[in-house]
C-alpha cells in the first residue's frame, strides 16, 4: 500500500523521483488514491480496484477467512504453520501432480479451486489440503495474503488467466 511503503526511509529517495512529473498514476485501492491526492497534492491519480488490496484488513477479510479457517481447521490444517498456495481451477494444464509429488513434508500445501481432474484427491499426503470449489475474489485475496509461497506448477499456461 502507498502509506505502508512511504514510511520506509529508503522510499523517500524514490518518492521524489516518482512524483516529480507523473502524467497519471494508477493505484489499486481507493484508500491509496485518496492518500496520494490529498497528502501529495496529485490530481491525476486513478484507482483500478484490486480485491487483494481493497479487502486487506477489513471486516470482509475477517468474515471470509473465518469461514475458510473453520473449514480447513476441521480437516487438520494448521494456520500457524507456513503454507504454499495453488489457486484457481485445477485442470490438467495446472500440473498439480508436480506440486503434490515434490512438496516437502515440512510445509503445508493448500490447493484451492474447483477440482476438474479425473483423479481423486482423497489420498493426498497429510500436509496437503484441498478446498474444492470456486473461490470468490475476497476468499482468494485472503488466501494469497496469508500464504508463504505461491505455487505455479503449470505444464502449459496458454489458457491461464
Short mmCIF file of N, CA and C in Angstrom, two decimals:
data_model
loop_
_atom_site.label_atom_id
_atom_site.label_comp_id
_atom_site.label_asym_id
_atom_site.label_seq_id
_atom_site.Cartn_x
_atom_site.Cartn_y
_atom_site.Cartn_z
N UNK A 1 0.84 -1.19 0.00
CA UNK A 1 0.00 0.00 0.00
C UNK A 1 0.88 1.24 0.00
N UNK A 2 0.31 2.31 -0.42
CA UNK A 2 1.05 3.56 -0.54
C UNK A 2 1.55 4.03 0.82
N UNK A 3 0.68 4.09 1.82
CA UNK A 3 1.10 4.62 3.11
C UNK A 3 2.12 3.72 3.78
N UNK A 4 2.01 2.40 3.62
CA UNK A 4 2.98 1.48 4.21
C UNK A 4 4.36 1.66 3.61
N UNK A 5 4.42 1.81 2.29
CA UNK A 5 5.71 1.95 1.62
C UNK A 5 6.38 3.28 1.93
N UNK A 6 5.61 4.34 2.09
CA UNK A 6 6.21 5.65 2.32
C UNK A 6 6.80 5.81 3.70
N UNK A 7 6.52 4.93 4.61
CA UNK A 7 7.11 5.00 5.95
C UNK A 7 8.53 4.46 5.96
N UNK A 8 8.92 3.77 4.91
CA UNK A 8 10.27 3.23 4.85
C UNK A 8 11.24 4.32 4.42
N UNK A 9 12.37 4.48 5.12
CA UNK A 9 13.31 5.56 4.79
C UNK A 9 13.86 5.50 3.37
N UNK A 10 14.12 4.32 2.85
CA UNK A 10 14.68 4.19 1.51
C UNK A 10 13.72 4.73 0.45
N UNK A 11 12.42 4.70 0.76
CA UNK A 11 11.44 5.13 -0.22
C UNK A 11 11.43 6.64 -0.40
N UNK A 12 11.91 7.41 0.58
CA UNK A 12 11.97 8.86 0.43
C UNK A 12 12.78 9.25 -0.81
N UNK A 13 13.85 8.53 -1.05
CA UNK A 13 14.68 8.79 -2.22
C UNK A 13 13.88 8.62 -3.50
N UNK A 14 13.06 7.55 -3.57
CA UNK A 14 12.32 7.24 -4.78
C UNK A 14 11.06 8.07 -4.94
N UNK A 15 10.41 8.43 -3.84
CA UNK A 15 9.14 9.14 -3.99
C UNK A 15 9.31 10.51 -4.63
N UNK A 16 10.45 11.17 -4.39
CA UNK A 16 10.69 12.47 -5.03
C UNK A 16 10.76 12.30 -6.55
N UNK A 17 11.41 11.24 -6.99
CA UNK A 17 11.51 10.99 -8.42
C UNK A 17 10.21 10.45 -9.00
N UNK A 18 9.53 9.65 -8.23
CA UNK A 18 8.28 9.05 -8.68
C UNK A 18 7.20 10.10 -8.92
N UNK A 19 7.11 11.09 -8.05
CA UNK A 19 6.04 12.07 -8.13
C UNK A 19 6.46 13.38 -8.79
N UNK A 20 7.66 13.44 -9.34
CA UNK A 20 8.14 14.69 -9.91
C UNK A 20 7.25 15.18 -11.05
N UNK A 21 7.01 14.35 -12.06
CA UNK A 21 6.23 14.79 -13.22
C UNK A 21 5.32 13.67 -13.75
N UNK A 22 4.54 13.05 -12.92
CA UNK A 22 3.70 11.98 -13.48
C UNK A 22 2.55 12.55 -14.29
N UNK A 23 2.25 11.88 -15.39
CA UNK A 23 1.06 12.27 -16.15
C UNK A 23 -0.16 11.66 -15.47
N UNK A 24 -0.05 10.39 -15.13
CA UNK A 24 -1.11 9.68 -14.43
C UNK A 24 -0.49 8.62 -13.54
N UNK A 25 -1.12 8.41 -12.41
CA UNK A 25 -0.71 7.32 -11.53
C UNK A 25 -1.90 6.39 -11.34
N UNK A 26 -1.66 5.09 -11.43
CA UNK A 26 -2.69 4.10 -11.17
C UNK A 26 -2.37 3.41 -9.85
N UNK A 27 -3.37 3.30 -9.00
CA UNK A 27 -3.23 2.57 -7.75
C UNK A 27 -4.34 1.54 -7.69
N UNK A 28 -4.25 0.63 -6.72
CA UNK A 28 -5.21 -0.47 -6.66
C UNK A 28 -6.19 -0.39 -5.50
N UNK A 29 -6.22 0.70 -4.78
CA UNK A 29 -7.23 0.85 -3.74
C UNK A 29 -7.65 2.31 -3.65
N UNK A 30 -8.88 2.51 -3.31
CA UNK A 30 -9.41 3.86 -3.16
C UNK A 30 -8.69 4.60 -2.04
N UNK A 31 -8.31 3.87 -1.00
CA UNK A 31 -7.55 4.45 0.11
C UNK A 31 -6.23 5.05 -0.37
N UNK A 32 -5.51 4.32 -1.24
CA UNK A 32 -4.24 4.83 -1.77
C UNK A 32 -4.46 6.03 -2.69
N UNK A 33 -5.52 5.99 -3.49
CA UNK A 33 -5.83 7.12 -4.37
C UNK A 33 -6.07 8.37 -3.54
N UNK A 34 -6.85 8.25 -2.49
CA UNK A 34 -7.17 9.39 -1.62
C UNK A 34 -5.90 9.93 -0.95
N UNK A 35 -5.06 9.04 -0.48
CA UNK A 35 -3.82 9.45 0.19
C UNK A 35 -2.92 10.24 -0.77
N UNK A 36 -2.72 9.73 -1.97
CA UNK A 36 -1.86 10.43 -2.93
C UNK A 36 -2.47 11.76 -3.35
N UNK A 37 -3.77 11.78 -3.51
CA UNK A 37 -4.43 13.02 -3.94
C UNK A 37 -4.34 14.10 -2.88
N UNK A 38 -4.52 13.74 -1.62
CA UNK A 38 -4.54 14.75 -0.55
C UNK A 38 -3.15 15.03 0.02
N UNK A 39 -2.46 14.00 0.43
CA UNK A 39 -1.16 14.20 1.09
C UNK A 39 -0.10 14.76 0.15
N UNK A 40 -0.13 14.34 -1.12
CA UNK A 40 0.91 14.76 -2.06
C UNK A 40 0.37 15.68 -3.14
N UNK A 41 -0.87 16.14 -3.01
CA UNK A 41 -1.49 17.10 -3.93
C UNK A 41 -1.38 16.68 -5.39
N UNK A 42 -1.63 15.43 -5.63
CA UNK A 42 -1.60 14.93 -7.01
C UNK A 42 -3.03 14.85 -7.54
N UNK A 43 -3.24 15.36 -8.76
CA UNK A 43 -4.59 15.41 -9.29
C UNK A 43 -4.91 14.26 -10.25
N UNK A 44 -3.92 13.66 -10.84
CA UNK A 44 -4.17 12.61 -11.84
C UNK A 44 -3.90 11.21 -11.28
N UNK A 45 -4.56 10.89 -10.19
CA UNK A 45 -4.42 9.56 -9.58
C UNK A 45 -5.72 8.80 -9.81
N UNK A 46 -5.61 7.63 -10.38
CA UNK A 46 -6.78 6.83 -10.72
C UNK A 46 -6.72 5.48 -10.02
N UNK A 47 -7.88 4.99 -9.67
CA UNK A 47 -7.96 3.70 -8.97
C UNK A 47 -8.48 2.62 -9.91
N UNK A 48 -7.72 1.55 -10.03
CA UNK A 48 -8.18 0.32 -10.69
C UNK A 48 -8.26 -0.69 -9.55
N UNK A 49 -9.46 -0.93 -9.02
CA UNK A 49 -9.60 -1.74 -7.81
C UNK A 49 -9.04 -3.15 -7.97
N UNK A 50 -8.37 -3.59 -6.94
CA UNK A 50 -7.85 -4.95 -6.87
C UNK A 50 -8.36 -5.54 -5.56
N UNK A 51 -9.09 -6.65 -5.61
CA UNK A 51 -9.67 -7.21 -4.38
C UNK A 51 -8.64 -7.50 -3.29
N UNK A 52 -7.44 -7.85 -3.68
CA UNK A 52 -6.42 -8.15 -2.67
C UNK A 52 -6.14 -6.93 -1.82
N UNK A 53 -6.02 -5.75 -2.44
CA UNK A 53 -5.75 -4.52 -1.70
C UNK A 53 -7.01 -3.99 -1.02
N UNK A 54 -8.12 -4.03 -1.72
CA UNK A 54 -9.36 -3.46 -1.19
C UNK A 54 -9.82 -4.18 0.07
N UNK A 55 -9.65 -5.51 0.15
CA UNK A 55 -10.18 -6.27 1.26
C UNK A 55 -9.18 -6.49 2.39
N UNK A 56 -7.94 -6.15 2.18
CA UNK A 56 -6.93 -6.39 3.19
C UNK A 56 -7.22 -5.62 4.48
N UNK A 57 -7.31 -6.37 5.58
CA UNK A 57 -7.51 -5.76 6.89
C UNK A 57 -8.92 -5.27 7.15
N UNK A 58 -9.87 -5.63 6.32
CA UNK A 58 -11.24 -5.16 6.51
C UNK A 58 -12.08 -6.23 7.18
N UNK A 59 -13.31 -5.86 7.55
CA UNK A 59 -14.21 -6.84 8.15
C UNK A 59 -14.59 -7.92 7.14
N UNK A 60 -14.59 -7.57 5.84
CA UNK A 60 -14.86 -8.58 4.82
C UNK A 60 -13.82 -9.68 4.91
N UNK A 61 -12.56 -9.28 5.03
CA UNK A 61 -11.49 -10.27 5.15
C UNK A 61 -11.69 -11.13 6.39
N UNK A 62 -12.04 -10.54 7.51
CA UNK A 62 -12.22 -11.28 8.74
C UNK A 62 -13.33 -12.32 8.62
N UNK A 63 -14.46 -11.95 8.02
CA UNK A 63 -15.57 -12.88 7.86
C UNK A 63 -15.20 -14.01 6.91
N UNK A 64 -14.57 -13.67 5.80
CA UNK A 64 -14.22 -14.67 4.80
C UNK A 64 -13.19 -15.64 5.35
N UNK A 65 -12.15 -15.13 5.96
CA UNK A 65 -11.09 -16.00 6.44
C UNK A 65 -11.57 -16.86 7.60
N UNK A 66 -12.52 -16.38 8.39
CA UNK A 66 -13.07 -17.18 9.49
C UNK A 66 -13.75 -18.42 8.94
N UNK A 67 -14.50 -18.27 7.87
CA UNK A 67 -15.18 -19.41 7.25
C UNK A 67 -14.16 -20.42 6.70
N UNK A 68 -13.15 -19.91 6.01
CA UNK A 68 -12.11 -20.80 5.48
C UNK A 68 -11.30 -21.44 6.60
N UNK A 69 -10.98 -20.67 7.62
CA UNK A 69 -10.24 -21.22 8.77
C UNK A 69 -10.99 -22.38 9.39
N UNK A 70 -12.28 -22.21 9.63
CA UNK A 70 -13.08 -23.29 10.22
C UNK A 70 -13.08 -24.52 9.34
N UNK A 71 -13.32 -24.33 8.07
CA UNK A 71 -13.37 -25.44 7.12
C UNK A 71 -12.06 -26.23 7.13
N UNK A 72 -10.94 -25.51 7.01
CA UNK A 72 -9.64 -26.18 6.93
C UNK A 72 -9.15 -26.70 8.28
N UNK A 73 -9.43 -25.98 9.34
CA UNK A 73 -9.01 -26.43 10.67
C UNK A 73 -9.65 -27.77 11.01
N UNK A 74 -10.91 -27.93 10.65
CA UNK A 74 -11.60 -29.21 10.88
C UNK A 74 -10.93 -30.36 10.13
N UNK A 75 -10.20 -30.06 9.09
CA UNK A 75 -9.52 -31.07 8.29
C UNK A 75 -8.05 -31.22 8.67
N UNK A 76 -7.61 -30.52 9.72
CA UNK A 76 -6.24 -30.66 10.21
C UNK A 76 -5.26 -29.60 9.75
N UNK A 77 -5.72 -28.60 9.02
CA UNK A 77 -4.84 -27.52 8.55
C UNK A 77 -4.43 -26.66 9.74
N UNK A 78 -3.14 -26.35 9.84
CA UNK A 78 -2.61 -25.54 10.94
C UNK A 78 -2.22 -24.17 10.39
N UNK A 79 -3.04 -23.15 10.70
CA UNK A 79 -2.80 -21.80 10.18
C UNK A 79 -1.51 -21.17 10.72
N UNK A 80 -0.97 -21.71 11.81
CA UNK A 80 0.26 -21.17 12.37
C UNK A 80 1.49 -21.63 11.58
N UNK A 81 1.35 -22.71 10.83
CA UNK A 81 2.47 -23.22 10.02
C UNK A 81 2.49 -22.55 8.65
N UNK A 82 3.68 -22.36 8.08
CA UNK A 82 3.77 -21.78 6.73
C UNK A 82 3.12 -22.71 5.71
N UNK A 83 2.52 -22.11 4.69
CA UNK A 83 1.92 -22.94 3.65
C UNK A 83 2.09 -22.31 2.28
N UNK A 84 2.08 -23.18 1.29
CA UNK A 84 2.09 -22.76 -0.10
C UNK A 84 0.68 -22.83 -0.64
N UNK A 85 0.41 -22.05 -1.67
CA UNK A 85 -0.93 -21.97 -2.22
C UNK A 85 -0.91 -22.18 -3.73
N UNK A 86 -1.75 -23.12 -4.18
CA UNK A 86 -2.07 -23.27 -5.59
C UNK A 86 -3.53 -22.86 -5.70
N UNK A 87 -3.83 -21.84 -6.48
CA UNK A 87 -5.20 -21.34 -6.54
C UNK A 87 -5.72 -21.32 -7.97
N UNK A 88 -7.02 -21.45 -8.11
CA UNK A 88 -7.66 -21.40 -9.41
C UNK A 88 -8.20 -22.76 -9.80
N UNK A 89 -8.81 -22.83 -10.96
CA UNK A 89 -9.33 -24.11 -11.44
C UNK A 89 -8.19 -25.13 -11.52
N UNK A 90 -8.44 -26.33 -11.00
CA UNK A 90 -7.43 -27.38 -11.02
C UNK A 90 -7.70 -28.24 -12.25
N UNK A 91 -7.06 -27.86 -13.35
CA UNK A 91 -7.20 -28.52 -14.64
C UNK A 91 -5.92 -29.28 -14.96
N UNK A 92 -5.96 -30.14 -15.98
CA UNK A 92 -4.75 -30.89 -16.35
C UNK A 92 -3.53 -30.01 -16.62
N UNK A 93 -3.72 -28.82 -17.24
CA UNK A 93 -2.57 -27.97 -17.56
C UNK A 93 -1.94 -27.33 -16.32
N UNK A 94 -2.62 -27.40 -15.19
CA UNK A 94 -2.12 -26.80 -13.96
C UNK A 94 -0.85 -27.49 -13.46
N UNK A 95 -0.69 -28.79 -13.78
CA UNK A 95 0.50 -29.52 -13.34
C UNK A 95 0.49 -29.81 -11.84
N UNK A 96 -0.69 -29.97 -11.28
CA UNK A 96 -0.80 -30.14 -9.82
C UNK A 96 -0.05 -31.37 -9.33
N UNK A 97 0.08 -32.38 -10.18
CA UNK A 97 0.81 -33.59 -9.76
C UNK A 97 2.27 -33.28 -9.46
N UNK A 98 2.86 -32.30 -10.15
CA UNK A 98 4.24 -31.91 -9.87
C UNK A 98 4.36 -31.32 -8.47
N UNK A 99 3.40 -30.48 -8.12
CA UNK A 99 3.41 -29.87 -6.78
C UNK A 99 3.20 -30.93 -5.70
N UNK A 100 2.25 -31.82 -5.92
CA UNK A 100 1.94 -32.86 -4.93
C UNK A 100 3.13 -33.79 -4.74
N UNK A 101 3.73 -34.24 -5.84
CA UNK A 101 4.85 -35.19 -5.76
C UNK A 101 6.11 -34.61 -5.15
N UNK A 102 6.32 -33.31 -5.29
CA UNK A 102 7.59 -32.73 -4.83
C UNK A 102 7.45 -31.85 -3.59
N UNK A 103 6.24 -31.71 -3.06
CA UNK A 103 6.06 -30.80 -1.92
C UNK A 103 6.69 -31.37 -0.66
N UNK A 104 7.53 -30.59 0.05
CA UNK A 104 8.19 -31.09 1.27
C UNK A 104 7.21 -31.29 2.43
N UNK A 105 7.46 -32.30 3.24
CA UNK A 105 6.61 -32.60 4.39
C UNK A 105 6.61 -31.48 5.44
N UNK A 106 7.66 -30.68 5.46
CA UNK A 106 7.77 -29.64 6.49
C UNK A 106 6.82 -28.46 6.27
N UNK A 107 6.21 -28.37 5.10
CA UNK A 107 5.28 -27.28 4.81
C UNK A 107 3.94 -27.84 4.37
N UNK A 108 2.91 -27.06 4.63
CA UNK A 108 1.59 -27.42 4.15
C UNK A 108 1.39 -26.85 2.75
N UNK A 109 0.59 -27.55 1.95
CA UNK A 109 0.22 -27.07 0.63
C UNK A 109 -1.30 -26.98 0.59
N UNK A 110 -1.80 -25.83 0.22
CA UNK A 110 -3.24 -25.63 0.09
C UNK A 110 -3.57 -25.49 -1.39
N UNK A 111 -4.39 -26.40 -1.88
CA UNK A 111 -4.85 -26.36 -3.26
C UNK A 111 -6.28 -25.85 -3.19
N UNK A 112 -6.50 -24.65 -3.69
CA UNK A 112 -7.81 -24.01 -3.53
C UNK A 112 -8.39 -23.62 -4.89
N UNK A 113 -9.46 -24.27 -5.25
CA UNK A 113 -10.12 -24.00 -6.51
C UNK A 113 -10.89 -25.23 -6.96
N UNK A 114 -11.75 -25.06 -7.91
CA UNK A 114 -12.59 -26.16 -8.36
C UNK A 114 -11.74 -27.25 -9.00
N UNK A 115 -11.83 -28.46 -8.45
CA UNK A 115 -11.06 -29.62 -8.91
C UNK A 115 -11.69 -30.14 -10.19
N UNK A 116 -10.96 -30.10 -11.29
CA UNK A 116 -11.50 -30.50 -12.59
C UNK A 116 -10.65 -31.60 -13.22
N UNK A 117 -10.11 -32.48 -12.36
CA UNK A 117 -9.29 -33.59 -12.84
C UNK A 117 -10.05 -34.90 -12.64
N UNK A 118 -9.68 -35.90 -13.42
CA UNK A 118 -10.31 -37.22 -13.28
C UNK A 118 -9.82 -37.97 -12.05
N UNK A 119 -8.63 -37.63 -11.56
CA UNK A 119 -8.09 -38.32 -10.39
C UNK A 119 -8.66 -37.71 -9.11
N UNK A 120 -8.81 -38.54 -8.11
CA UNK A 120 -9.36 -38.09 -6.83
C UNK A 120 -8.26 -37.49 -5.97
N UNK A 121 -8.64 -36.61 -5.09
CA UNK A 121 -7.69 -36.03 -4.14
C UNK A 121 -7.89 -36.60 -2.74
N UNK A 122 -8.58 -37.71 -2.62
CA UNK A 122 -8.88 -38.30 -1.31
C UNK A 122 -7.67 -38.87 -0.59
N UNK A 123 -6.65 -39.28 -1.32
CA UNK A 123 -5.50 -39.94 -0.70
C UNK A 123 -4.22 -39.11 -0.80
N UNK A 124 -4.32 -37.85 -0.50
CA UNK A 124 -3.16 -36.97 -0.53
C UNK A 124 -2.37 -37.10 0.77
N UNK A 125 -1.09 -36.74 0.73
CA UNK A 125 -0.31 -36.71 1.98
C UNK A 125 -0.97 -35.80 3.02
N UNK A 126 -0.68 -36.04 4.27
CA UNK A 126 -1.33 -35.33 5.39
C UNK A 126 -1.07 -33.82 5.39
N UNK A 127 -0.03 -33.36 4.72
CA UNK A 127 0.29 -31.93 4.71
C UNK A 127 -0.26 -31.20 3.48
N UNK A 128 -1.10 -31.88 2.69
CA UNK A 128 -1.68 -31.27 1.50
C UNK A 128 -3.21 -31.24 1.66
N UNK A 129 -3.78 -30.05 1.48
CA UNK A 129 -5.20 -29.83 1.71
C UNK A 129 -5.85 -29.26 0.45
N UNK A 130 -7.14 -29.58 0.28
CA UNK A 130 -7.87 -29.12 -0.90
C UNK A 130 -9.17 -28.44 -0.49
N UNK A 131 -9.41 -27.27 -1.07
CA UNK A 131 -10.71 -26.60 -0.99
C UNK A 131 -11.27 -26.70 -2.41
N UNK A 132 -12.17 -27.65 -2.61
CA UNK A 132 -12.67 -27.97 -3.95
C UNK A 132 -13.95 -27.19 -4.24
N UNK A 133 -13.75 -25.94 -4.62
CA UNK A 133 -14.89 -25.11 -5.03
C UNK A 133 -14.35 -23.81 -5.61
N UNK A 134 -15.23 -23.10 -6.29
CA UNK A 134 -14.88 -21.80 -6.83
C UNK A 134 -14.62 -20.84 -5.66
N UNK A 135 -13.58 -20.03 -5.76
CA UNK A 135 -13.25 -19.05 -4.72
C UNK A 135 -13.72 -17.67 -5.17
N UNK A 136 -14.32 -16.94 -4.25
CA UNK A 136 -14.66 -15.54 -4.55
C UNK A 136 -13.38 -14.72 -4.56
N UNK A 137 -13.45 -13.51 -5.10
CA UNK A 137 -12.29 -12.62 -5.08
C UNK A 137 -11.80 -12.39 -3.66
N UNK A 138 -12.72 -12.20 -2.72
CA UNK A 138 -12.34 -11.95 -1.33
C UNK A 138 -11.64 -13.16 -0.72
N UNK A 139 -12.16 -14.34 -1.00
CA UNK A 139 -11.52 -15.56 -0.48
C UNK A 139 -10.12 -15.73 -1.05
N UNK A 140 -10.00 -15.53 -2.35
CA UNK A 140 -8.69 -15.64 -2.98
C UNK A 140 -7.72 -14.61 -2.40
N UNK A 141 -8.19 -13.39 -2.22
CA UNK A 141 -7.35 -12.34 -1.63
C UNK A 141 -6.82 -12.75 -0.28
N UNK A 142 -7.70 -13.24 0.56
CA UNK A 142 -7.30 -13.64 1.92
C UNK A 142 -6.26 -14.75 1.89
N UNK A 143 -6.47 -15.73 1.03
CA UNK A 143 -5.51 -16.83 0.96
C UNK A 143 -4.16 -16.38 0.42
N UNK A 144 -4.16 -15.53 -0.59
CA UNK A 144 -2.89 -15.03 -1.13
C UNK A 144 -2.13 -14.24 -0.07
N UNK A 145 -2.84 -13.42 0.68
CA UNK A 145 -2.18 -12.62 1.72
C UNK A 145 -1.61 -13.46 2.84
N UNK A 146 -2.19 -14.61 3.11
CA UNK A 146 -1.74 -15.45 4.22
C UNK A 146 -0.72 -16.50 3.82
N UNK A 147 -0.65 -16.83 2.55
CA UNK A 147 0.26 -17.88 2.08
C UNK A 147 1.71 -17.41 2.14
N UNK A 148 2.60 -18.31 2.45
CA UNK A 148 4.03 -18.01 2.43
C UNK A 148 4.58 -18.11 1.01
N UNK A 149 4.02 -19.04 0.22
CA UNK A 149 4.51 -19.29 -1.14
C UNK A 149 3.34 -19.32 -2.11
N UNK A 150 3.55 -18.81 -3.29
CA UNK A 150 2.63 -19.02 -4.40
C UNK A 150 3.21 -20.13 -5.25
N UNK A 151 2.45 -21.17 -5.52
CA UNK A 151 2.95 -22.32 -6.25
C UNK A 151 2.28 -22.36 -7.61
N UNK A 152 3.10 -22.33 -8.68
CA UNK A 152 2.59 -22.29 -10.05
C UNK A 152 3.24 -23.41 -10.87
N UNK A 153 2.80 -24.66 -10.67
CA UNK A 153 3.47 -25.79 -11.32
C UNK A 153 2.96 -26.09 -12.73
N UNK A 154 2.60 -25.09 -13.50
CA UNK A 154 1.96 -25.28 -14.79
C UNK A 154 2.77 -26.11 -15.77
N UNK A 155 2.05 -26.95 -16.52
CA UNK A 155 2.63 -27.65 -17.67
C UNK A 155 2.52 -26.73 -18.88
N UNK A 156 1.39 -26.02 -18.94
CA UNK A 156 1.06 -25.17 -20.07
C UNK A 156 0.22 -24.01 -19.56
N UNK A 157 0.64 -22.77 -19.82
CA UNK A 157 -0.11 -21.64 -19.29
C UNK A 157 -0.84 -20.84 -20.36
N UNK A 158 -1.02 -21.43 -21.52
CA UNK A 158 -1.65 -20.68 -22.60
C UNK A 158 -3.11 -20.35 -22.32
N UNK A 159 -3.78 -21.12 -21.45
CA UNK A 159 -5.18 -20.87 -21.17
C UNK A 159 -5.40 -20.25 -19.79
N UNK A 160 -4.33 -19.98 -19.09
CA UNK A 160 -4.46 -19.46 -17.73
C UNK A 160 -4.73 -17.97 -17.74
N UNK A 161 -5.54 -17.51 -16.78
CA UNK A 161 -5.79 -16.07 -16.64
C UNK A 161 -4.79 -15.51 -15.73
#
